Short mmCIF file of C-alpha atoms in Angstrom, two decimals:
data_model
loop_
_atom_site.label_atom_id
_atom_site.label_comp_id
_atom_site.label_asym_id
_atom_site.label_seq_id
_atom_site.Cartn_x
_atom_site.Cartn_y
_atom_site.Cartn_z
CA UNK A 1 34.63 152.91 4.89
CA UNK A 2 35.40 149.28 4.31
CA UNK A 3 39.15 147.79 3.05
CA UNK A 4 38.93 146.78 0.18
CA UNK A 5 40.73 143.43 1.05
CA UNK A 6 37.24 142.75 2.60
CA UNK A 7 35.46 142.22 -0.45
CA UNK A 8 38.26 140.35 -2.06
CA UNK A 9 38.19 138.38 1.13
CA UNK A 10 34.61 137.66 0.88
CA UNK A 11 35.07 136.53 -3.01
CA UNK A 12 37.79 134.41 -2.08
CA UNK A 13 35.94 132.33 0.57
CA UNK A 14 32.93 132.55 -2.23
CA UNK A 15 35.29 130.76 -4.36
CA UNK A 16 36.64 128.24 -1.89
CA UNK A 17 33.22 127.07 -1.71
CA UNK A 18 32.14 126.68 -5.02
CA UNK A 19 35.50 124.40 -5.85
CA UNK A 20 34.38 122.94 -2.46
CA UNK A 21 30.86 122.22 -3.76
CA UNK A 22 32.21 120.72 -7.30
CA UNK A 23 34.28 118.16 -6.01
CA UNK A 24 32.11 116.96 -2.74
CA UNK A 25 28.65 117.45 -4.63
CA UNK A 26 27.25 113.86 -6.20
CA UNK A 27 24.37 115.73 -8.15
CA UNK A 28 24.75 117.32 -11.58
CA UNK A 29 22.88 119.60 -10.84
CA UNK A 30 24.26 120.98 -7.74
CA UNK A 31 27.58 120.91 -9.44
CA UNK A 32 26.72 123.06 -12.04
CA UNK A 33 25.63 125.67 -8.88
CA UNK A 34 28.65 125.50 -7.84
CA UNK A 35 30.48 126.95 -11.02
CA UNK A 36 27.88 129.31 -10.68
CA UNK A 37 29.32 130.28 -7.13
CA UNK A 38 32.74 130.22 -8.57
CA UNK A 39 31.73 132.92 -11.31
CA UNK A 40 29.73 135.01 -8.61
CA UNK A 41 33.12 135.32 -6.32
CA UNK A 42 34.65 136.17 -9.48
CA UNK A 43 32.32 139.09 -10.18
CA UNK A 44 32.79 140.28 -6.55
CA UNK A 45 36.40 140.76 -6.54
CA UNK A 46 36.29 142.42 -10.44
CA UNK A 47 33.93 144.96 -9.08
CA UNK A 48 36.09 145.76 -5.76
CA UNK A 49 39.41 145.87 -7.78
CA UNK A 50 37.06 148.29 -9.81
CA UNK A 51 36.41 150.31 -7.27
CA UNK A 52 40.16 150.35 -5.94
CA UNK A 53 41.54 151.76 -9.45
CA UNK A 54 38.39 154.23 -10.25
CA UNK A 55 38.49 151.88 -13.81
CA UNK A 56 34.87 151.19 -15.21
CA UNK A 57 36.22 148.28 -17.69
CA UNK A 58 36.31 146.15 -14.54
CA UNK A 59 32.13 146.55 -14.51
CA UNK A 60 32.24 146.09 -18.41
CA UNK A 61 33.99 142.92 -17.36
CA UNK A 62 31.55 141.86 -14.88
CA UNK A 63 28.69 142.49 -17.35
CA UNK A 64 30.44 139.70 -19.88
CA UNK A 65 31.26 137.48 -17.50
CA UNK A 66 27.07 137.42 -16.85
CA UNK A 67 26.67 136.70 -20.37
CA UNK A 68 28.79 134.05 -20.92
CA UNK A 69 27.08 132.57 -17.24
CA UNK A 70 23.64 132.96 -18.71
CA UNK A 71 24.45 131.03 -22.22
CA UNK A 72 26.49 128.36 -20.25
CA UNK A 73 23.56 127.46 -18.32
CA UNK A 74 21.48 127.50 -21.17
CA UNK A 75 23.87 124.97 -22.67
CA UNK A 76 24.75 123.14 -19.56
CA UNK A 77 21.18 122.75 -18.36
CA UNK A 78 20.24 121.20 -21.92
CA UNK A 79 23.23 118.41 -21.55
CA UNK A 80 21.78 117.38 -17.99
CA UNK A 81 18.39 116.94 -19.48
CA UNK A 82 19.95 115.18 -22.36
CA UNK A 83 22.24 112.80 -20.20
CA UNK A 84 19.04 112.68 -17.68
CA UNK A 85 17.16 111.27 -20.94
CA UNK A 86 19.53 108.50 -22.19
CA UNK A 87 20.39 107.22 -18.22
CA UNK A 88 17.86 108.22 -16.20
CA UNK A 89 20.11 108.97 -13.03
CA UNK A 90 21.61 112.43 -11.68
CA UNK A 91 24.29 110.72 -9.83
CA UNK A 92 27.68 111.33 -11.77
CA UNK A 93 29.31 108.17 -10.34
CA UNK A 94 27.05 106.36 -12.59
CA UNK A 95 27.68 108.44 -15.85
CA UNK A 96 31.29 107.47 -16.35
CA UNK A 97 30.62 106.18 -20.06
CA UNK A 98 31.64 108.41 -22.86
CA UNK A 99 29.50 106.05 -25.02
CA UNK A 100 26.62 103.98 -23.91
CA UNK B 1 30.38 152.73 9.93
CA UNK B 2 26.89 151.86 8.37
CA UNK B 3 28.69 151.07 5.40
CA UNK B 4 31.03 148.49 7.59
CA UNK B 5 27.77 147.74 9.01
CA UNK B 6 25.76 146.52 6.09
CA UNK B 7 28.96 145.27 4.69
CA UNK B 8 29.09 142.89 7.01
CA UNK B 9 25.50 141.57 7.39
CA UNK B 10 25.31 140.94 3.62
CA UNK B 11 28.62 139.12 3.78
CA UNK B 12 27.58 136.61 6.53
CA UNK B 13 24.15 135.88 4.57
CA UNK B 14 26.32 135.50 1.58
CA UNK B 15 28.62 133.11 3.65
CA UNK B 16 25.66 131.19 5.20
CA UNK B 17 23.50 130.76 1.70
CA UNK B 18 27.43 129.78 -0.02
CA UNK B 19 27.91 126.73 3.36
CA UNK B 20 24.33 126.04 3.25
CA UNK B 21 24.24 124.95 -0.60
CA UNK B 22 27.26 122.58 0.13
CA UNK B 23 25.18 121.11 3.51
CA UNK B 24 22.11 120.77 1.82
CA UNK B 25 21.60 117.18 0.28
CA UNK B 26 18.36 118.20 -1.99
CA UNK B 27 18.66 120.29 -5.06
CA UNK B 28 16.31 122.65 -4.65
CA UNK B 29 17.85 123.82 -1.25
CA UNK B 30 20.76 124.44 -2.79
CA UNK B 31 19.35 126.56 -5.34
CA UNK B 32 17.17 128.15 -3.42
CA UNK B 33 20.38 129.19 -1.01
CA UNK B 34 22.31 129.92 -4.28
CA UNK B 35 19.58 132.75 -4.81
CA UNK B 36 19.91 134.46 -1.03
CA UNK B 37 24.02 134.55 -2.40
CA UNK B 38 23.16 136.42 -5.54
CA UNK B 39 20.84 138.67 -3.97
CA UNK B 40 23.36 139.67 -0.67
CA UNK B 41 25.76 139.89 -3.66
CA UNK B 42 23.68 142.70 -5.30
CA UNK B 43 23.64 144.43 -2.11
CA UNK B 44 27.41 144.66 -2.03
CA UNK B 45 27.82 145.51 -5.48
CA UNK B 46 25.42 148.13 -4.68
CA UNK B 47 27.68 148.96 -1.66
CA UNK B 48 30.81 149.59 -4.32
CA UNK B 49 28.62 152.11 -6.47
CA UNK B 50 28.02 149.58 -9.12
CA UNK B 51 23.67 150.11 -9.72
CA UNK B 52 24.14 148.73 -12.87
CA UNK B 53 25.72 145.44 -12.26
CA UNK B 54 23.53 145.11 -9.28
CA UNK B 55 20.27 145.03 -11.00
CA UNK B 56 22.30 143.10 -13.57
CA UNK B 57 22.84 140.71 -11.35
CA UNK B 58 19.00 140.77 -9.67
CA UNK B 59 17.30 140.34 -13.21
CA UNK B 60 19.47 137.92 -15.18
CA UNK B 61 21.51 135.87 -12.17
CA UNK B 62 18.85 135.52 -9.63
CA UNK B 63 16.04 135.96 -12.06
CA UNK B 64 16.59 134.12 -15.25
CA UNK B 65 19.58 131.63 -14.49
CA UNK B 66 17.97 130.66 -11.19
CA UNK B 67 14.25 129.85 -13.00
CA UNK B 68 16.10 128.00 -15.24
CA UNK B 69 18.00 126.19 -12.90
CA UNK B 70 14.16 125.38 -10.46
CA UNK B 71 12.53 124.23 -14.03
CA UNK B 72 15.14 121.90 -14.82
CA UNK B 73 15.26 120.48 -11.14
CA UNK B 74 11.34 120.43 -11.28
CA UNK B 75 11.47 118.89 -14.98
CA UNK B 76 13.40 115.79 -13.90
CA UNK B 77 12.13 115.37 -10.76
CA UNK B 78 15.55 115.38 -9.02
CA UNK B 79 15.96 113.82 -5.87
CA UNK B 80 18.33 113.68 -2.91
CA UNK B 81 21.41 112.90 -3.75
CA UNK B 82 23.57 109.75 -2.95
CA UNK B 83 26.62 110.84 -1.02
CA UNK B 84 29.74 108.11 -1.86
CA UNK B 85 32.54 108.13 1.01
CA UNK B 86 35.88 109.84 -0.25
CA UNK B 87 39.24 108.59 0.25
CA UNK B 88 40.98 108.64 3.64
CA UNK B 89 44.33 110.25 1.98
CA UNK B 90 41.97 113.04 0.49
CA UNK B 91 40.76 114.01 3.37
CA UNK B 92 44.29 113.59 5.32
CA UNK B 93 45.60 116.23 3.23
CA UNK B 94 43.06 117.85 1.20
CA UNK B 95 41.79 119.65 4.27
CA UNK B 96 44.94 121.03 5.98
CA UNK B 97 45.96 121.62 2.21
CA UNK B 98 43.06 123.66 1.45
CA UNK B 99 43.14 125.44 4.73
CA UNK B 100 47.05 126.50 4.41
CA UNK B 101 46.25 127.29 0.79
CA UNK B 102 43.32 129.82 2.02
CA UNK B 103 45.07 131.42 4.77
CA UNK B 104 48.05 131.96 2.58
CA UNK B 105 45.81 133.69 -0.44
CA UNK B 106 43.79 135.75 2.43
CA UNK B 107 47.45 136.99 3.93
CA UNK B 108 48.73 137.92 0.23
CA UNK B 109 45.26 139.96 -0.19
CA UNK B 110 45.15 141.87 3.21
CA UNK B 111 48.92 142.39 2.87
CA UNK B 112 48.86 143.64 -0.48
CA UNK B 113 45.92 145.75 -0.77
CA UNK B 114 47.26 147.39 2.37
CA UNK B 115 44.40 149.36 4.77
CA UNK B 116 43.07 151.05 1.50
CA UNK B 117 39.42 152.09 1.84
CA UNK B 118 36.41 152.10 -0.58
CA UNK B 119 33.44 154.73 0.73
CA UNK B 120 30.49 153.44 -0.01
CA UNK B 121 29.40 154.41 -3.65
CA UNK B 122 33.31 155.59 -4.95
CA UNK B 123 33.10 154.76 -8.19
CA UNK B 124 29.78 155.46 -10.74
CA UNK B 125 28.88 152.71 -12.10
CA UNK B 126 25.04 154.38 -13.23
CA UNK B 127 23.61 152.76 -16.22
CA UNK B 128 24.01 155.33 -18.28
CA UNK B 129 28.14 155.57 -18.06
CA UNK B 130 28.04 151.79 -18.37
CA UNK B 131 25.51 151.81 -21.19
CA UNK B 132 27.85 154.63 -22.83
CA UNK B 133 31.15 152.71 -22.44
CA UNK B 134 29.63 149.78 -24.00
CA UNK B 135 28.56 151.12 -27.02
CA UNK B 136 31.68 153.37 -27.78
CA UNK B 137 34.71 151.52 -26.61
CA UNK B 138 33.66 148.40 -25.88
CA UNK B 139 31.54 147.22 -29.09
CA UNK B 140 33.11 145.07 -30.85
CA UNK B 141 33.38 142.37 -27.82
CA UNK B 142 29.17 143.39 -27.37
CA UNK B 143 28.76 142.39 -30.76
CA UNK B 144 30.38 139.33 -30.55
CA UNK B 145 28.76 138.31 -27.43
CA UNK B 146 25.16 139.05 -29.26
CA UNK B 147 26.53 136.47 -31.42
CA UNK B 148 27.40 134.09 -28.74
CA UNK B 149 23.98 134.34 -27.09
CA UNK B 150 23.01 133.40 -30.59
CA UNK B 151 25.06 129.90 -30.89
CA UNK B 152 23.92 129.21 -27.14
CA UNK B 153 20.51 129.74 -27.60
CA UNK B 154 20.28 127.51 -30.86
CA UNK B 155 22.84 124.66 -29.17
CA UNK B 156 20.56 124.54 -26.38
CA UNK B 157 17.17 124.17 -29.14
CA UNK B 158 19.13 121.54 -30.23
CA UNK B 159 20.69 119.51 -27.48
CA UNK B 160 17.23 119.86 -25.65
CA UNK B 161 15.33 118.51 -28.20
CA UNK B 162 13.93 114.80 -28.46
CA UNK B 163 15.68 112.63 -30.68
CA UNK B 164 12.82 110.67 -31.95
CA UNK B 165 10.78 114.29 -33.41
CA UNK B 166 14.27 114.82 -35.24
CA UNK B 167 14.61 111.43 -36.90
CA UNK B 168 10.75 111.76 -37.61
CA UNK B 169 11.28 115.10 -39.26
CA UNK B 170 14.33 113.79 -41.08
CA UNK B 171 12.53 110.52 -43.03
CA UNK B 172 9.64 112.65 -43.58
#
């Protein structure tokens, strides 16, 4: 038997360390994982409150917020690769342009 | 007390994969940590009786988004990154800010949700109760997000795609 302040605990430190991640990380790429953190501490604390209420939605929940993940980094990796293509760097202190 | 047990291991890997993709400077460590989070995270959701948002999270999280996320790294041949110093005031009172903040959200949640337990598998979440609220009271928004797949999957064709081959296609 584990409290279920635990989990939501657990997601919150999850979550501290993706905004963490977003605003120390230089690389695109790495901040893009961090949203990705961000939406997995998310998850975590939909699926305890779940739990806590006996409601299923909060699953169903859970399940669409993976979907909406899964097309956002479709999308998102495809802008990287086309900002990678017209400046040639990662680094987002150098892609502070809105038009080149 | 297994339950606590596991709980707990998972939770520390899940903690040490979360610090280690801040710490790590290359991209591919931090993905590669990213993945050990998403897996301990199965585990736990495993631990609160949801199976199906488990393996959901297995195939399509540390599956798909993560092979994505390598090929693109591999694809532009991403290396360390640059680290540029921050300001003196952030750090003055960005860190004791953040650290209040945290301690004050953790308090509210332990406080609030009381010494309420969860046994280990509480709540059904099989594939097949998931599978049947999806398609009876939750359709519309699975329709919908069929269609959104859609857009993403055609935006992505698109914003992937070499502008030269498009203006070629265009004058010819």
């Amino acid at each position: 038997m584990v409290p279920i302040s635990y989990y939501l605990v657990l997601s919150g430190i999850l979550f501290a360390c993706g905004v963490t991640g977003f605003l120390i990380k230089r690389n695109i790429i790495s901040i893009f994982m961090s949203i990705e953190l961000m939406l997995n501490g998310v998850n975590l604390s939909f699926v305890a409150f779940a739990a806590q209420w006996h409601a299923l939605s909060g699953q169903i929940f859970v399940f669409f917020v993976m979907v909406v993940a899964a097309a956002e980094a479709a999308v998102g990796l495809a802008i990287i690769i086309a900002v990678y293509r017209t400046r040639e760097t990662l680094n987002i202190d150098q892609v502070d342009l809105l038009k080149l | 007390m297994t339950h606590l047990i596991i709980f707990l291991f998972f939770g520390a890997l899940c903690l040490a994969g979360a610090v280690n993709l801040l710490v790590q400077r290359h991209p591919i460590n931090s993905a590669l940590s990213l993945v050990v989070v998403m897996g301990s995270l199965a585990v736990e959701y495993l631990l609160l009786g949801a199976e199906f948002v488990a393996a959901v999270q297995v195939i399509v999280y540390a599956g798909a988004v993560m092979v994505l996320f390598v090929f693109v790294i591999m694809l532009l041949n991403a290396g360390e990154e640059v680290r540029t110093k921050g300001s003196r005031v952030a750090m003055l009172f960005g860190i004791p800010g953040m650290l209040v903040g945290s301690a004050l959200v953790g308090w509210v949640l332990i406080e609030r949700t009381g010494s309420q337990t969860v046994a280990a598998g509480a709540l059904p979440g099989a594939p097949r109760t998931i599978g049947w609220l999806l398609f009876h009271n939750f359709l519309l928004p699975f329709e919908v997000t069929s269609i959104l797949v859609l857009i993403a999957i055609m935006g992505a064709v698109v914003l992937a795609s070499h502008p030269d081959t498009d203006s070629g296609k265009k004058k010819s």
